[in-house]
Amino acid sequence: MRQLGIPTVVDRLIQQALHQVLSPLFEPGFSESSYGFRPRRSAQQAVKQARAYAGEGRRWVVDLDLEKFFDRVNHDVLMSRLARRISDKRVLRLIRRYLQAGMMMGGVASQRVEGTPQGGPLSALLSNILLEELDKELERRGHKFCRYADDCNIYVRTKAAGERVMKSVTQYLSARLRLKVNVEKSAVARVWERKYLGYSMTRHKQARLKVARESIRRLKAKVRRIIREGRGRSLRQVIKDLNELLRGWIQYFRLAEVKGVFEEVDGWLRRKLRCLLWRQWKRPKTRAKNLMKRGLQELRAWKSAVNGHGAWWNAGASHMNEAFPKSYFDRLGMIALLDQLRKLQFSK
């Protein structure tokens, strides 16, 4: 759970105005290795660069996770960085007031003494301004790294080098920026053992991108929620809702080079929809009737309808696969992730 500070309309307008004035002032000084919340930069660019570093032989990664970064930003440290380039005291006072704006929890208001409230137009820029100093220090030391907001990966050639970097950078963040590294979530590991921005890599000499297992788990959790909510709706409507999710998901993971997982997820999605149908039919008579409508012989349809197995088993059984093949879902407009991936990669 993240604490969000959603500004009012007037505050959002003022913060956006501040962002539009301050961004051109700070943007030219930001590192080429910083990709988060910047114009003409994206998470996909960071992932591509990470793969390039691994392909160069930097197959160990120092995966840094800053503990509750947006909640722990030290106001004095941040304001001192802002004051280096902003001479107008009124602007500095206004930014500090936004940083210290009170928050209410359980009906009790309290003043904020640290952190930048997430949810406003200004917080992302302020995070980049603070972490610019980390970027410059890593560049000064000659490290190869990718940073997306508070998610920073440093790529090295050996485990020993990674452990040295982890120790020195942790000390630097604590002493200079008063930020704490989350020891439990941070690690020095092989690049294929960690995920970065939803992607992972293979063990191949020329590292190949793949969708991280955690990203697959999150997608499946969202699909389950949509299907659970769709038990009383038509299959066409459920597919429409799923497609909205899947289009955005495949657009983000279009860089993936390991394609087997997309075929597996496609099969799992169709099985979930068959499972939904089986549950909607409820009674054996209805199930047998619908299976016969889809071309199954009467005896087989009745045997299938009264087999005593659960909905998930039946959704993967031959009678449901024959009655509702991939072509059936294609006609209803169901997106096939593997087909979409090929189209996206072919159009590049």
Short mmCIF file of C-alpha atoms in Angstrom, two decimals:
data_model
loop_
_atom_site.label_atom_id
_atom_site.label_comp_id
_atom_site.label_asym_id
_atom_site.label_seq_id
_atom_site.Cartn_x
_atom_site.Cartn_y
_atom_site.Cartn_z
CA MET A 1 0.00 0.00 0.00
CA ARG A 2 1.30 3.46 -0.93
CA GLN A 3 0.22 6.71 0.64
CA LEU A 4 -0.99 9.08 -2.07
CA GLY A 5 -1.30 12.85 -1.83
CA ILE A 6 -3.96 13.75 -4.39
CA PRO A 7 -3.98 17.54 -4.87
CA THR A 8 -7.09 19.65 -5.30
CA VAL A 9 -7.77 21.17 -8.74
CA VAL A 10 -6.14 24.48 -7.80
CA ASP A 11 -3.10 22.79 -6.27
CA ARG A 12 -2.75 20.53 -9.31
CA LEU A 13 -2.82 23.59 -11.57
CA ILE A 14 -0.10 25.32 -9.55
CA GLN A 15 2.05 22.20 -9.34
CA GLN A 16 1.75 21.67 -13.10
CA ALA A 17 2.81 25.29 -13.68
CA LEU A 18 5.82 24.77 -11.41
CA HIS A 19 6.69 21.57 -13.26
CA GLN A 20 6.54 23.28 -16.67
CA VAL A 21 8.90 26.03 -15.49
CA LEU A 22 11.32 23.88 -13.48
CA SER A 23 11.60 20.91 -15.85
CA PRO A 24 13.50 22.79 -18.62
CA LEU A 25 15.79 24.18 -15.91
CA PHE A 26 16.80 20.79 -14.47
CA GLU A 27 16.22 18.41 -17.40
CA PRO A 28 19.44 19.20 -19.37
CA GLY A 29 21.55 18.23 -16.35
CA PHE A 30 19.94 14.84 -15.78
CA SER A 31 21.91 11.69 -16.53
CA GLU A 32 21.54 9.74 -19.78
CA SER A 33 21.05 6.68 -17.58
CA SER A 34 17.91 8.14 -15.94
CA TYR A 35 14.70 7.09 -17.71
CA GLY A 36 11.79 7.67 -15.34
CA PHE A 37 9.23 10.49 -15.76
CA ARG A 38 11.23 12.35 -18.38
CA PRO A 39 10.22 13.62 -21.83
CA ARG A 40 10.96 11.24 -24.72
CA ARG A 41 12.14 8.53 -22.31
CA SER A 42 10.46 5.32 -21.28
CA ALA A 43 10.73 2.12 -19.27
CA GLN A 44 11.32 0.18 -22.51
CA GLN A 45 14.44 2.26 -23.21
CA ALA A 46 15.77 1.41 -19.74
CA VAL A 47 15.09 -2.29 -20.31
CA LYS A 48 16.89 -2.21 -23.69
CA GLN A 49 19.92 -0.54 -22.13
CA ALA A 50 19.96 -3.09 -19.30
CA ARG A 51 19.99 -5.90 -21.86
CA ALA A 52 22.85 -4.20 -23.72
CA TYR A 53 24.95 -4.06 -20.53
CA ALA A 54 24.30 -7.77 -19.89
CA GLY A 55 25.26 -8.51 -23.51
CA GLU A 56 28.59 -6.76 -22.94
CA GLY A 57 29.45 -9.30 -20.26
CA ARG A 58 28.14 -7.41 -17.23
CA ARG A 59 26.12 -10.39 -16.04
CA TRP A 60 25.96 -9.44 -12.38
CA VAL A 61 23.53 -6.78 -11.22
CA VAL A 62 23.42 -4.64 -8.09
CA ASP A 63 19.66 -4.33 -7.67
CA LEU A 64 18.99 -1.36 -5.37
CA ASP A 65 15.61 -0.88 -3.73
CA LEU A 66 15.22 2.34 -1.77
CA GLU A 67 13.06 1.75 1.29
CA LYS A 68 9.77 3.70 1.02
CA PHE A 69 11.60 6.28 -1.10
CA PHE A 70 8.74 8.73 -1.68
CA ASP A 71 7.79 8.56 2.00
CA ARG A 72 11.36 9.04 3.28
CA VAL A 73 12.75 11.92 1.21
CA ASN A 74 14.46 14.37 3.55
CA HIS A 75 13.00 17.84 3.00
CA ASP A 76 16.15 19.76 3.94
CA VAL A 77 18.34 17.70 1.60
CA LEU A 78 15.88 18.14 -1.27
CA MET A 79 15.42 21.86 -0.69
CA SER A 80 19.20 22.40 -0.63
CA ARG A 81 19.43 20.75 -4.10
CA LEU A 82 16.60 22.94 -5.39
CA ALA A 83 18.18 26.10 -3.96
CA ARG A 84 21.33 25.50 -6.05
CA ARG A 85 19.41 26.43 -9.22
CA ILE A 86 16.35 28.33 -8.00
CA SER A 87 17.08 31.81 -6.72
CA ASP A 88 13.47 32.92 -6.19
CA LYS A 89 12.69 32.47 -2.48
CA ARG A 90 8.94 32.54 -3.13
CA VAL A 91 9.16 29.46 -5.37
CA LEU A 92 11.25 27.62 -2.77
CA ARG A 93 8.77 28.49 -0.03
CA LEU A 94 5.87 27.28 -2.17
CA ILE A 95 7.56 23.93 -2.88
CA ARG A 96 8.36 23.43 0.80
CA ARG A 97 4.74 24.13 1.71
CA TYR A 98 3.63 21.41 -0.69
CA LEU A 99 6.15 19.02 0.83
CA GLN A 100 4.93 19.78 4.35
CA ALA A 101 1.21 19.75 3.53
CA GLY A 102 -0.63 17.88 6.28
CA MET A 103 -2.21 14.48 5.81
CA MET A 104 -5.22 12.91 7.47
CA MET A 105 -5.36 9.31 8.63
CA GLY A 106 -8.27 7.95 10.66
CA GLY A 107 -9.73 11.41 10.99
CA VAL A 108 -6.56 12.79 12.62
CA ALA A 109 -4.51 15.44 10.76
CA SER A 110 -0.72 15.41 11.09
CA GLN A 111 2.02 17.48 9.51
CA ARG A 112 4.38 15.79 7.08
CA VAL A 113 8.04 16.08 8.12
CA GLU A 114 9.55 13.91 5.36
CA GLY A 115 8.64 12.48 1.96
CA THR A 116 7.17 13.84 -1.26
CA PRO A 117 3.42 13.12 -1.63
CA GLN A 118 2.81 10.83 -4.61
CA GLY A 119 -0.09 11.70 -6.88
CA GLY A 120 0.77 15.26 -7.86
CA PRO A 121 2.53 16.53 -11.02
CA LEU A 122 5.54 17.72 -9.03
CA SER A 123 6.59 14.61 -7.08
CA ALA A 124 8.24 12.76 -10.00
CA LEU A 125 10.38 15.76 -10.95
CA LEU A 126 11.42 16.30 -7.33
CA SER A 127 12.49 12.65 -7.06
CA ASN A 128 14.68 12.99 -10.16
CA ILE A 129 16.22 16.22 -8.81
CA LEU A 130 17.17 14.49 -5.57
CA LEU A 131 18.51 11.32 -7.21
CA GLU A 132 20.46 13.30 -9.83
CA GLU A 133 23.27 13.41 -7.29
CA LEU A 134 23.32 9.59 -7.13
CA ASP A 135 23.47 9.43 -10.94
CA LYS A 136 26.44 11.81 -11.08
CA GLU A 137 28.28 9.86 -8.40
CA LEU A 138 27.78 6.57 -10.26
CA GLU A 139 28.99 8.20 -13.48
CA ARG A 140 32.01 9.63 -11.70
CA ARG A 141 32.92 6.12 -10.54
CA GLY A 142 32.52 4.78 -14.09
CA HIS A 143 29.57 2.47 -13.36
CA LYS A 144 27.08 1.27 -15.99
CA PHE A 145 23.57 1.64 -14.63
CA CYS A 146 19.90 2.23 -15.42
CA ARG A 147 17.62 4.19 -13.12
CA TYR A 148 13.86 4.53 -13.44
CA ALA A 149 12.66 6.79 -10.60
CA ASP A 150 13.78 5.01 -7.41
CA ASP A 151 14.43 1.69 -9.20
CA CYS A 152 18.19 1.53 -9.89
CA ASN A 153 20.24 -1.36 -11.32
CA ILE A 154 24.04 -1.25 -11.62
CA TYR A 155 25.70 -3.78 -13.95
CA VAL A 156 29.12 -5.25 -13.14
CA ARG A 157 31.26 -8.18 -14.31
CA THR A 158 31.84 -10.10 -11.05
CA LYS A 159 30.06 -10.85 -7.81
CA ALA A 160 32.92 -9.37 -5.78
CA ALA A 161 32.64 -6.09 -7.68
CA GLY A 162 28.89 -6.10 -7.11
CA GLU A 163 29.27 -6.57 -3.37
CA ARG A 164 31.77 -3.70 -3.19
CA VAL A 165 29.42 -1.44 -5.17
CA MET A 166 26.43 -2.40 -3.01
CA LYS A 167 28.31 -1.55 0.18
CA SER A 168 29.73 1.77 -1.04
CA VAL A 169 26.50 2.99 -2.68
CA THR A 170 24.47 2.08 0.41
CA GLN A 171 26.85 4.16 2.54
CA TYR A 172 26.73 7.03 0.05
CA LEU A 173 22.92 7.14 -0.02
CA SER A 174 22.75 7.13 3.76
CA ALA A 175 25.41 9.77 4.32
CA ARG A 176 24.72 12.18 1.44
CA LEU A 177 21.01 11.84 0.71
CA ARG A 178 19.76 10.31 3.99
CA LEU A 179 18.07 7.49 2.09
CA LYS A 180 17.95 3.89 3.26
CA VAL A 181 18.44 0.84 1.05
CA ASN A 182 15.93 -1.93 1.69
CA VAL A 183 18.24 -4.85 2.51
CA GLU A 184 15.52 -7.50 2.08
CA LYS A 185 14.56 -6.41 -1.43
CA SER A 186 18.03 -5.41 -2.68
CA ALA A 187 20.60 -7.96 -3.85
CA VAL A 188 23.74 -8.70 -5.84
CA ALA A 189 22.74 -11.46 -8.24
CA ARG A 190 22.90 -12.77 -11.80
CA VAL A 191 20.84 -10.69 -14.22
CA TRP A 192 18.54 -13.65 -14.95
CA GLU A 193 17.77 -14.04 -11.24
CA ARG A 194 16.29 -10.55 -10.89
CA LYS A 195 13.54 -8.62 -12.63
CA TYR A 196 13.72 -5.03 -13.81
CA LEU A 197 10.62 -3.01 -14.69
CA GLY A 198 8.64 -6.22 -15.19
CA TYR A 199 11.21 -7.91 -17.44
CA SER A 200 13.84 -10.55 -16.78
CA MET A 201 16.63 -12.01 -18.95
CA THR A 202 17.84 -15.41 -20.11
CA ARG A 203 21.20 -17.04 -19.40
CA HIS A 204 22.26 -16.80 -23.06
CA LYS A 205 25.58 -15.13 -23.87
CA GLN A 206 23.62 -12.44 -25.69
CA ALA A 207 20.95 -11.93 -23.04
CA ARG A 208 17.37 -12.16 -24.30
CA LEU A 209 14.46 -10.35 -22.70
CA LYS A 210 11.52 -12.23 -21.24
CA VAL A 211 8.49 -11.40 -19.13
CA ALA A 212 9.28 -11.85 -15.44
CA ARG A 213 7.33 -14.51 -13.55
CA GLU A 214 5.99 -11.87 -11.16
CA SER A 215 4.54 -9.93 -14.11
CA ILE A 216 2.71 -13.08 -15.28
CA ARG A 217 1.32 -13.62 -11.77
CA ARG A 218 0.03 -10.04 -11.64
CA LEU A 219 -1.62 -10.35 -15.04
CA LYS A 220 -3.35 -13.58 -14.02
CA ALA A 221 -4.61 -11.96 -10.80
CA LYS A 222 -6.19 -9.14 -12.83
CA VAL A 223 -7.73 -11.63 -15.28
CA ARG A 224 -9.22 -13.63 -12.41
CA ARG A 225 -10.80 -10.47 -11.01
CA ILE A 226 -12.37 -9.56 -14.37
CA ILE A 227 -13.73 -13.09 -14.86
CA ARG A 228 -15.03 -13.25 -11.29
CA GLU A 229 -16.95 -10.03 -11.89
CA GLY A 230 -18.20 -11.38 -15.22
CA ARG A 231 -20.05 -14.48 -14.05
CA GLY A 232 -23.42 -12.88 -14.70
CA ARG A 233 -22.49 -11.24 -18.00
CA SER A 234 -22.21 -12.45 -21.57
CA LEU A 235 -18.96 -13.99 -22.77
CA ARG A 236 -18.64 -11.24 -25.39
CA GLN A 237 -18.70 -8.52 -22.70
CA VAL A 238 -16.13 -10.37 -20.57
CA ILE A 239 -13.85 -10.68 -23.61
CA LYS A 240 -14.23 -6.96 -24.29
CA ASP A 241 -13.10 -6.16 -20.72
CA LEU A 242 -10.20 -8.62 -20.98
CA ASN A 243 -9.05 -7.12 -24.27
CA GLU A 244 -8.71 -3.67 -22.68
CA LEU A 245 -6.31 -5.16 -20.14
CA LEU A 246 -4.43 -7.35 -22.62
CA ARG A 247 -3.82 -4.60 -25.21
CA GLY A 248 -2.01 -2.43 -22.68
CA TRP A 249 -0.12 -5.39 -21.24
CA ILE A 250 1.22 -6.68 -24.54
CA GLN A 251 2.10 -3.15 -25.66
CA TYR A 252 4.35 -2.80 -22.61
CA PHE A 253 5.93 -6.26 -23.01
CA ARG A 254 6.44 -5.99 -26.78
CA LEU A 255 10.24 -6.18 -26.28
CA ALA A 256 10.07 -9.78 -25.04
CA GLU A 257 12.17 -12.18 -27.11
CA VAL A 258 11.13 -15.39 -25.32
CA LYS A 259 7.70 -16.08 -26.79
CA GLY A 260 6.72 -19.42 -25.25
CA VAL A 261 5.15 -17.76 -22.23
CA PHE A 262 2.69 -15.84 -24.43
CA GLU A 263 1.40 -19.06 -25.95
CA GLU A 264 1.02 -20.55 -22.46
CA VAL A 265 -0.91 -17.51 -21.21
CA ASP A 266 -3.14 -17.59 -24.32
CA GLY A 267 -4.06 -21.21 -23.54
CA TRP A 268 -4.67 -20.35 -19.89
CA LEU A 269 -6.94 -17.43 -20.86
CA ARG A 270 -9.08 -19.61 -23.12
CA ARG A 271 -9.33 -22.24 -20.40
CA LYS A 272 -10.51 -19.55 -17.94
CA LEU A 273 -13.24 -18.54 -20.39
CA ARG A 274 -14.33 -22.14 -20.89
CA CYS A 275 -14.41 -22.47 -17.11
CA LEU A 276 -16.65 -19.39 -16.93
CA LEU A 277 -19.04 -20.94 -19.45
CA TRP A 278 -19.18 -24.24 -17.54
CA ARG A 279 -20.05 -22.40 -14.33
CA GLN A 280 -22.68 -20.27 -16.04
CA TRP A 281 -24.46 -23.36 -17.37
CA LYS A 282 -24.79 -24.82 -13.81
CA ARG A 283 -27.14 -27.75 -14.50
CA PRO A 284 -26.13 -30.99 -16.35
CA LYS A 285 -29.08 -30.64 -18.74
CA THR A 286 -27.96 -27.14 -19.76
CA ARG A 287 -24.37 -28.31 -20.16
CA ALA A 288 -25.33 -31.27 -22.33
CA LYS A 289 -27.62 -29.11 -24.47
CA ASN A 290 -24.91 -26.47 -25.07
CA LEU A 291 -22.27 -29.06 -25.88
CA MET A 292 -24.62 -30.65 -28.45
CA LYS A 293 -25.22 -27.20 -29.97
CA ARG A 294 -21.46 -26.96 -30.47
CA GLY A 295 -21.35 -30.25 -32.40
CA LEU A 296 -20.75 -32.96 -29.79
CA GLN A 297 -22.74 -36.18 -30.13
CA GLU A 298 -25.58 -36.66 -27.63
CA LEU A 299 -24.01 -39.56 -25.70
CA ARG A 300 -20.65 -37.82 -25.31
CA ALA A 301 -22.31 -34.53 -24.37
CA TRP A 302 -24.30 -36.21 -21.58
CA LYS A 303 -21.30 -38.17 -20.29
CA SER A 304 -19.32 -34.94 -20.14
CA ALA A 305 -22.15 -33.03 -18.44
CA VAL A 306 -22.45 -35.54 -15.58
CA ASN A 307 -18.79 -36.56 -15.17
CA GLY A 308 -18.62 -35.18 -11.61
CA HIS A 309 -15.44 -33.18 -12.16
CA GLY A 310 -15.09 -29.50 -11.31
CA ALA A 311 -15.32 -26.54 -13.66
CA TRP A 312 -11.54 -26.08 -14.08
CA TRP A 313 -11.02 -29.77 -14.97
CA ASN A 314 -13.81 -29.64 -17.53
CA ALA A 315 -12.45 -26.39 -18.98
CA GLY A 316 -9.26 -28.25 -19.90
CA ALA A 317 -10.93 -31.47 -21.03
CA SER A 318 -11.24 -32.55 -24.67
CA HIS A 319 -15.01 -32.03 -24.88
CA MET A 320 -14.74 -28.31 -24.03
CA ASN A 321 -11.67 -27.84 -26.22
CA GLU A 322 -13.46 -29.37 -29.20
CA ALA A 323 -16.69 -27.48 -28.57
CA PHE A 324 -14.91 -24.15 -28.00
CA PRO A 325 -11.61 -24.10 -29.94
CA LYS A 326 -9.39 -21.08 -30.42
CA SER A 327 -11.30 -20.13 -33.58
CA TYR A 328 -14.48 -19.68 -31.52
CA PHE A 329 -12.83 -17.07 -29.28
CA ASP A 330 -11.18 -15.43 -32.31
CA ARG A 331 -14.64 -14.86 -33.81
CA LEU A 332 -15.73 -13.18 -30.57
CA GLY A 333 -12.76 -10.80 -30.90
CA MET A 334 -10.55 -12.33 -28.19
CA ILE A 335 -6.97 -11.05 -28.42
CA ALA A 336 -4.26 -13.70 -28.81
CA LEU A 337 -1.15 -12.36 -27.07
CA LEU A 338 1.30 -14.27 -29.28
CA ASP A 339 -0.35 -12.96 -32.46
CA GLN A 340 -0.35 -9.41 -31.10
CA LEU A 341 3.32 -9.66 -30.12
CA ARG A 342 4.29 -10.78 -33.62
CA LYS A 343 2.35 -7.90 -35.17
CA LEU A 344 3.97 -5.35 -32.86
CA GLN A 345 7.48 -6.67 -33.47
CA PHE A 346 6.92 -6.95 -37.23
CA SER A 347 5.72 -3.32 -37.43
CA LYS A 348 8.82 -1.93 -35.67
#
